[in-house]
Short mmCIF file of C-alpha atoms in Angstrom, two decimals:
data_model
loop_
_atom_site.label_atom_id
_atom_site.label_comp_id
_atom_site.label_asym_id
_atom_site.label_seq_id
_atom_site.Cartn_x
_atom_site.Cartn_y
_atom_site.Cartn_z
CA MET A 460 -17.54 -20.92 -6.90
CA ALA A 461 -13.79 -20.70 -7.55
CA GLN A 462 -14.36 -21.90 -11.11
CA LEU A 463 -17.36 -19.62 -11.66
CA ARG A 464 -15.79 -16.45 -10.23
CA PRO A 465 -13.85 -15.46 -13.39
CA LEU A 466 -17.02 -15.83 -15.45
CA LEU A 467 -19.06 -13.79 -12.97
CA GLU A 468 -16.41 -11.07 -12.89
CA ALA A 469 -16.29 -10.95 -16.68
CA MET A 470 -20.09 -10.59 -16.82
CA ARG A 471 -19.98 -7.85 -14.19
CA SER A 472 -17.32 -5.97 -16.13
CA ILE A 473 -19.44 -5.68 -19.26
CA GLY A 474 -20.25 -1.99 -19.49
CA PRO A 475 -21.74 0.43 -21.98
CA GLU A 476 -20.31 0.86 -25.43
CA ALA A 477 -18.21 3.97 -26.10
CA GLU A 478 -21.15 5.88 -27.59
CA ASP A 479 -23.06 5.48 -24.29
CA ILE A 480 -20.23 6.67 -22.05
CA ALA A 481 -21.81 10.11 -21.59
CA ARG A 482 -24.73 8.45 -19.77
CA ASP A 483 -22.59 6.07 -17.73
CA GLY A 484 -22.81 6.79 -13.99
CA ALA A 485 -20.62 3.90 -12.83
CA THR A 486 -17.56 4.27 -10.59
CA ILE A 487 -14.08 3.44 -11.85
CA THR A 488 -11.32 2.90 -9.27
CA ILE A 489 -7.80 3.84 -10.33
CA ALA A 490 -4.69 3.02 -8.30
CA ALA A 491 -2.04 5.72 -8.64
CA ASN A 492 0.71 7.36 -6.59
CA PHE A 493 1.77 11.02 -6.30
CA TYR A 494 3.51 11.20 -9.67
CA GLU A 495 0.64 9.72 -11.68
CA ARG A 496 -2.00 11.64 -9.70
CA CYS A 497 -0.26 14.98 -10.34
CA LEU A 498 0.54 14.46 -14.03
CA ILE A 499 -1.95 12.05 -15.63
CA LEU A 500 -5.12 12.62 -13.64
CA PRO A 501 -5.62 16.37 -14.40
CA PRO A 502 -5.88 15.90 -18.22
CA LEU A 503 -7.83 12.69 -17.68
CA LEU A 504 -10.40 14.46 -15.52
CA ARG A 505 -10.77 17.15 -18.17
CA ILE A 506 -11.61 14.45 -20.69
CA LEU A 507 -14.11 12.88 -18.28
CA ARG A 508 -15.83 16.22 -17.63
CA ASP A 509 -16.26 16.75 -21.37
CA GLU A 510 -17.19 13.23 -22.49
CA ALA A 511 -18.32 11.23 -19.46
CA PRO A 512 -19.68 13.75 -16.96
CA LEU A 513 -21.62 11.13 -14.98
CA LEU A 514 -18.74 8.67 -14.64
CA ARG A 515 -17.32 8.66 -11.11
CA VAL A 516 -13.61 8.13 -10.41
CA SER A 517 -12.20 6.88 -7.13
CA VAL A 518 -8.42 7.13 -6.76
CA ILE A 519 -6.56 4.98 -4.25
CA PRO A 520 -2.81 4.73 -3.51
CA ALA A 521 -1.09 2.19 -5.72
CA ASN A 522 1.91 2.06 -3.35
CA PHE A 523 4.23 -0.53 -4.86
CA ALA A 524 1.96 -3.56 -5.09
CA PRO A 525 -0.60 -2.54 -7.73
CA GLN A 526 -0.67 -6.13 -8.97
CA ARG A 527 -2.17 -7.22 -5.65
CA LEU A 528 -4.81 -4.49 -5.83
CA LEU A 529 -5.84 -5.66 -9.28
CA LEU A 530 -5.82 -9.35 -8.44
CA GLU A 531 -7.87 -8.73 -5.31
CA ARG A 532 -10.24 -6.48 -7.35
CA ASP A 533 -9.61 -3.43 -5.20
CA CYS A 534 -9.13 -1.33 -8.32
CA ASP A 535 -10.06 -1.46 -11.99
CA LEU A 536 -6.81 -0.08 -13.38
CA ALA A 537 -3.39 0.96 -12.10
CA LEU A 538 -0.97 3.65 -13.27
CA THR A 539 2.47 2.64 -12.11
CA PRO A 540 6.19 2.25 -12.91
CA MET A 541 6.15 -1.23 -11.39
CA PRO A 542 6.62 -4.19 -13.76
CA VAL A 543 3.80 -6.72 -13.90
CA GLY A 544 6.07 -9.69 -13.22
CA ARG A 545 4.53 -13.10 -13.65
CA GLU A 546 1.01 -12.07 -12.80
CA LYS A 547 -1.71 -12.65 -15.40
CA LEU A 548 -2.37 -8.98 -16.03
CA ARG A 549 -2.39 -6.72 -19.04
CA SER A 550 0.25 -4.01 -19.22
CA GLU A 551 0.85 -1.15 -21.64
CA ARG A 552 3.72 1.35 -21.63
CA LEU A 553 2.44 4.93 -21.59
CA PHE A 554 5.74 6.84 -21.66
CA ASP A 555 9.32 6.81 -20.38
CA GLU A 556 10.66 9.01 -17.64
CA HIS A 557 14.13 10.07 -16.50
CA TYR A 558 15.35 11.73 -13.33
CA ALA A 559 16.43 15.24 -12.37
CA CYS A 560 17.84 16.86 -9.25
CA PHE A 561 15.70 19.60 -7.67
CA VAL A 562 17.39 22.34 -5.63
CA ASP A 563 16.78 25.82 -4.28
CA PRO A 564 17.07 28.32 -7.18
CA HIS A 565 19.59 30.42 -5.20
CA SER A 566 21.80 27.52 -4.12
CA ALA A 567 25.36 26.97 -5.33
CA ILE A 568 24.24 23.70 -6.90
CA ALA A 569 21.70 25.53 -9.06
CA ARG A 570 24.53 27.68 -10.42
CA GLU A 571 27.24 25.04 -10.77
CA GLY A 572 25.36 21.80 -11.41
CA LEU A 573 26.29 18.36 -10.15
CA ASP A 574 28.73 15.73 -11.32
CA LEU A 575 28.69 12.23 -9.86
CA ASP A 576 31.36 12.98 -7.22
CA HIS A 577 29.53 16.06 -6.00
CA PHE A 578 26.25 14.15 -6.06
CA ALA A 579 27.76 11.49 -3.78
CA SER A 580 28.86 14.11 -1.24
CA ALA A 581 25.79 16.34 -1.45
CA GLN A 582 23.13 16.76 1.25
CA HIS A 583 20.16 14.78 0.01
CA LEU A 584 16.47 14.91 0.82
CA GLY A 585 15.18 11.35 0.50
CA ILE A 586 11.65 10.02 0.16
CA VAL A 587 10.78 7.00 2.31
CA TYR A 588 8.51 4.99 0.07
CA ALA A 589 5.89 2.49 1.21
CA GLU A 590 6.73 -1.18 1.56
CA GLY A 591 10.46 -0.52 1.60
CA TRP A 592 10.62 0.21 -2.14
CA SER A 593 13.57 2.14 -3.56
CA PRO A 594 13.63 4.12 -6.82
CA PHE A 595 15.30 2.47 -9.79
CA TRP A 596 18.09 5.07 -9.90
CA GLN A 597 19.32 4.11 -6.43
CA ALA A 598 19.99 0.55 -7.55
CA ASP A 599 21.80 1.86 -10.64
CA LEU A 600 24.06 4.06 -8.49
CA ALA A 601 24.70 1.25 -6.00
CA ARG A 602 26.04 -0.87 -8.86
CA GLN A 603 28.48 1.95 -9.58
CA GLY A 604 29.58 2.03 -5.95
CA VAL A 605 27.84 5.34 -5.20
CA ALA A 606 26.15 5.34 -1.80
CA PHE A 607 22.96 7.29 -1.12
CA ASP A 608 22.50 8.38 2.49
CA PRO A 609 20.01 11.28 2.86
CA VAL A 610 20.41 13.76 5.70
CA VAL A 611 16.63 14.32 5.69
CA ARG A 612 13.96 11.71 5.03
CA VAL A 613 10.27 12.44 4.51
CA PRO A 614 7.32 10.14 3.68
CA SER A 615 6.12 11.92 0.51
CA PHE A 616 6.81 14.65 -2.05
CA GLY A 617 4.20 16.90 -0.46
CA GLY A 618 5.75 20.17 0.75
CA VAL A 619 9.34 19.39 -0.29
CA GLU A 620 9.62 22.90 -1.78
CA ARG A 621 9.44 24.41 1.70
CA LEU A 622 11.99 21.96 3.10
CA ILE A 623 14.52 22.69 0.37
CA ALA A 624 14.03 26.50 0.38
CA GLY A 625 17.18 28.35 1.50
CA SER A 626 19.27 25.16 1.73
CA GLU A 627 21.74 23.10 -0.28
CA LEU A 628 19.49 20.04 -0.10
CA VAL A 629 19.10 17.95 -3.25
CA LEU A 630 15.97 16.03 -4.16
CA THR A 631 16.29 13.43 -6.91
CA ALA A 632 12.91 12.75 -8.49
CA PRO A 633 11.22 12.06 -11.84
CA ALA A 634 11.96 14.99 -14.15
CA ARG A 635 8.35 15.77 -15.06
CA LEU A 636 7.65 16.68 -11.43
CA GLY A 637 9.40 19.94 -12.28
CA ARG A 638 5.99 21.04 -13.57
CA ILE A 639 4.71 20.67 -10.00
CA PHE A 640 7.76 21.97 -8.09
CA GLY A 641 8.56 24.96 -10.31
CA PRO A 642 9.30 27.79 -9.91
CA SER A 643 10.01 27.12 -6.23
CA LEU A 644 12.69 24.59 -7.15
CA THR A 645 15.19 24.51 -9.98
CA ALA A 646 15.69 21.25 -11.90
CA ILE A 647 19.22 20.38 -12.97
CA SER A 648 20.39 17.35 -14.88
CA ALA A 649 21.04 14.28 -12.77
CA PRO A 650 24.64 13.05 -13.13
CA PHE A 651 23.48 9.60 -14.25
CA ASP A 652 21.21 8.08 -16.87
CA SER A 653 18.51 6.03 -15.20
CA ARG A 654 15.00 5.66 -16.59
CA MET A 655 11.65 4.14 -15.74
CA GLN A 656 8.52 3.33 -17.69
CA ILE A 657 5.08 4.51 -16.63
CA ARG A 658 2.56 1.79 -17.36
CA MET A 659 -1.16 1.23 -17.42
CA VAL A 660 -2.04 -2.15 -15.89
CA TRP A 661 -5.39 -3.89 -15.82
CA SER A 662 -7.00 -7.29 -15.44
CA PRO A 663 -7.86 -9.28 -18.58
CA LEU A 664 -11.34 -9.69 -17.08
CA SER A 665 -12.08 -6.12 -18.17
CA ASP A 666 -11.03 -6.65 -21.80
CA SER A 667 -14.65 -7.12 -22.90
CA SER A 668 -15.95 -4.02 -21.11
CA GLY A 669 -16.77 -1.05 -23.34
CA ARG A 670 -16.41 1.25 -20.34
CA HIS A 671 -12.91 0.00 -19.59
CA ARG A 672 -11.81 0.12 -23.21
CA TRP A 673 -12.98 3.72 -23.38
CA LEU A 674 -11.17 4.56 -20.12
CA ARG A 675 -7.89 3.09 -21.36
CA ALA A 676 -8.18 5.09 -24.59
CA ALA A 677 -8.92 8.22 -22.52
CA ILE A 678 -5.77 7.64 -20.44
CA ARG A 679 -3.69 7.39 -23.62
CA ARG A 680 -5.19 10.70 -24.76
CA ALA A 681 -4.53 12.23 -21.35
CA CYS A 682 -0.85 11.28 -21.57
CA ALA A 683 -0.64 12.83 -25.03
CA ALA A 684 -2.27 16.01 -23.71
CA MET A 685 0.14 16.03 -20.75
CA GLU A 686 3.11 16.07 -23.12
CA THR A 687 1.72 18.86 -25.30
CA GLY A 688 0.40 20.91 -22.38
CA ASP A 689 -3.19 20.81 -23.63
#
């Protein structure tokens, strides 16, 4: 059975060709976190409504082990900044992202900005990520000897606008989240240059599936629409 399983999974993954996608009522499971759900899924769902109205999408948290979800077949595709590592998975860069600092529009920081010294002494709102993961920019700052010790820690980005309102708190987050936080929060340039790549990751077992090939193409189109605002 261990030897046959890859063949059985490959046979199971064979789906309709692209021209039949409008009549496809299968369910696709996508692993994605807050950032990808807020930015990539809205234009993707618009494409699905227009071109594959019967296709069902189930979204689960990717957390920071999307490779495990794919290898254990808990999802069909992952949207994530996490590198694939040594796993036998397919990976494609969708776009690059940098970081910004989000503050109350009436705060002194919104007026004056932040240099690295002021960033180090600022009052930070930190996100406690699952599985002990830390954003890439924190490692970059640590190498420069800049400590990051938030005065407030929360488990997600949900509702951070209300927590920052009327305060001098600083939230450092991917810059494109300004589309979600604005106009409640003002984005100012982060005093460092740290970047991440948003990737689409999938199992090679789905390479032969017309449904999956169409979905990956739709995600590329969704990312292009996200950038143009379409």
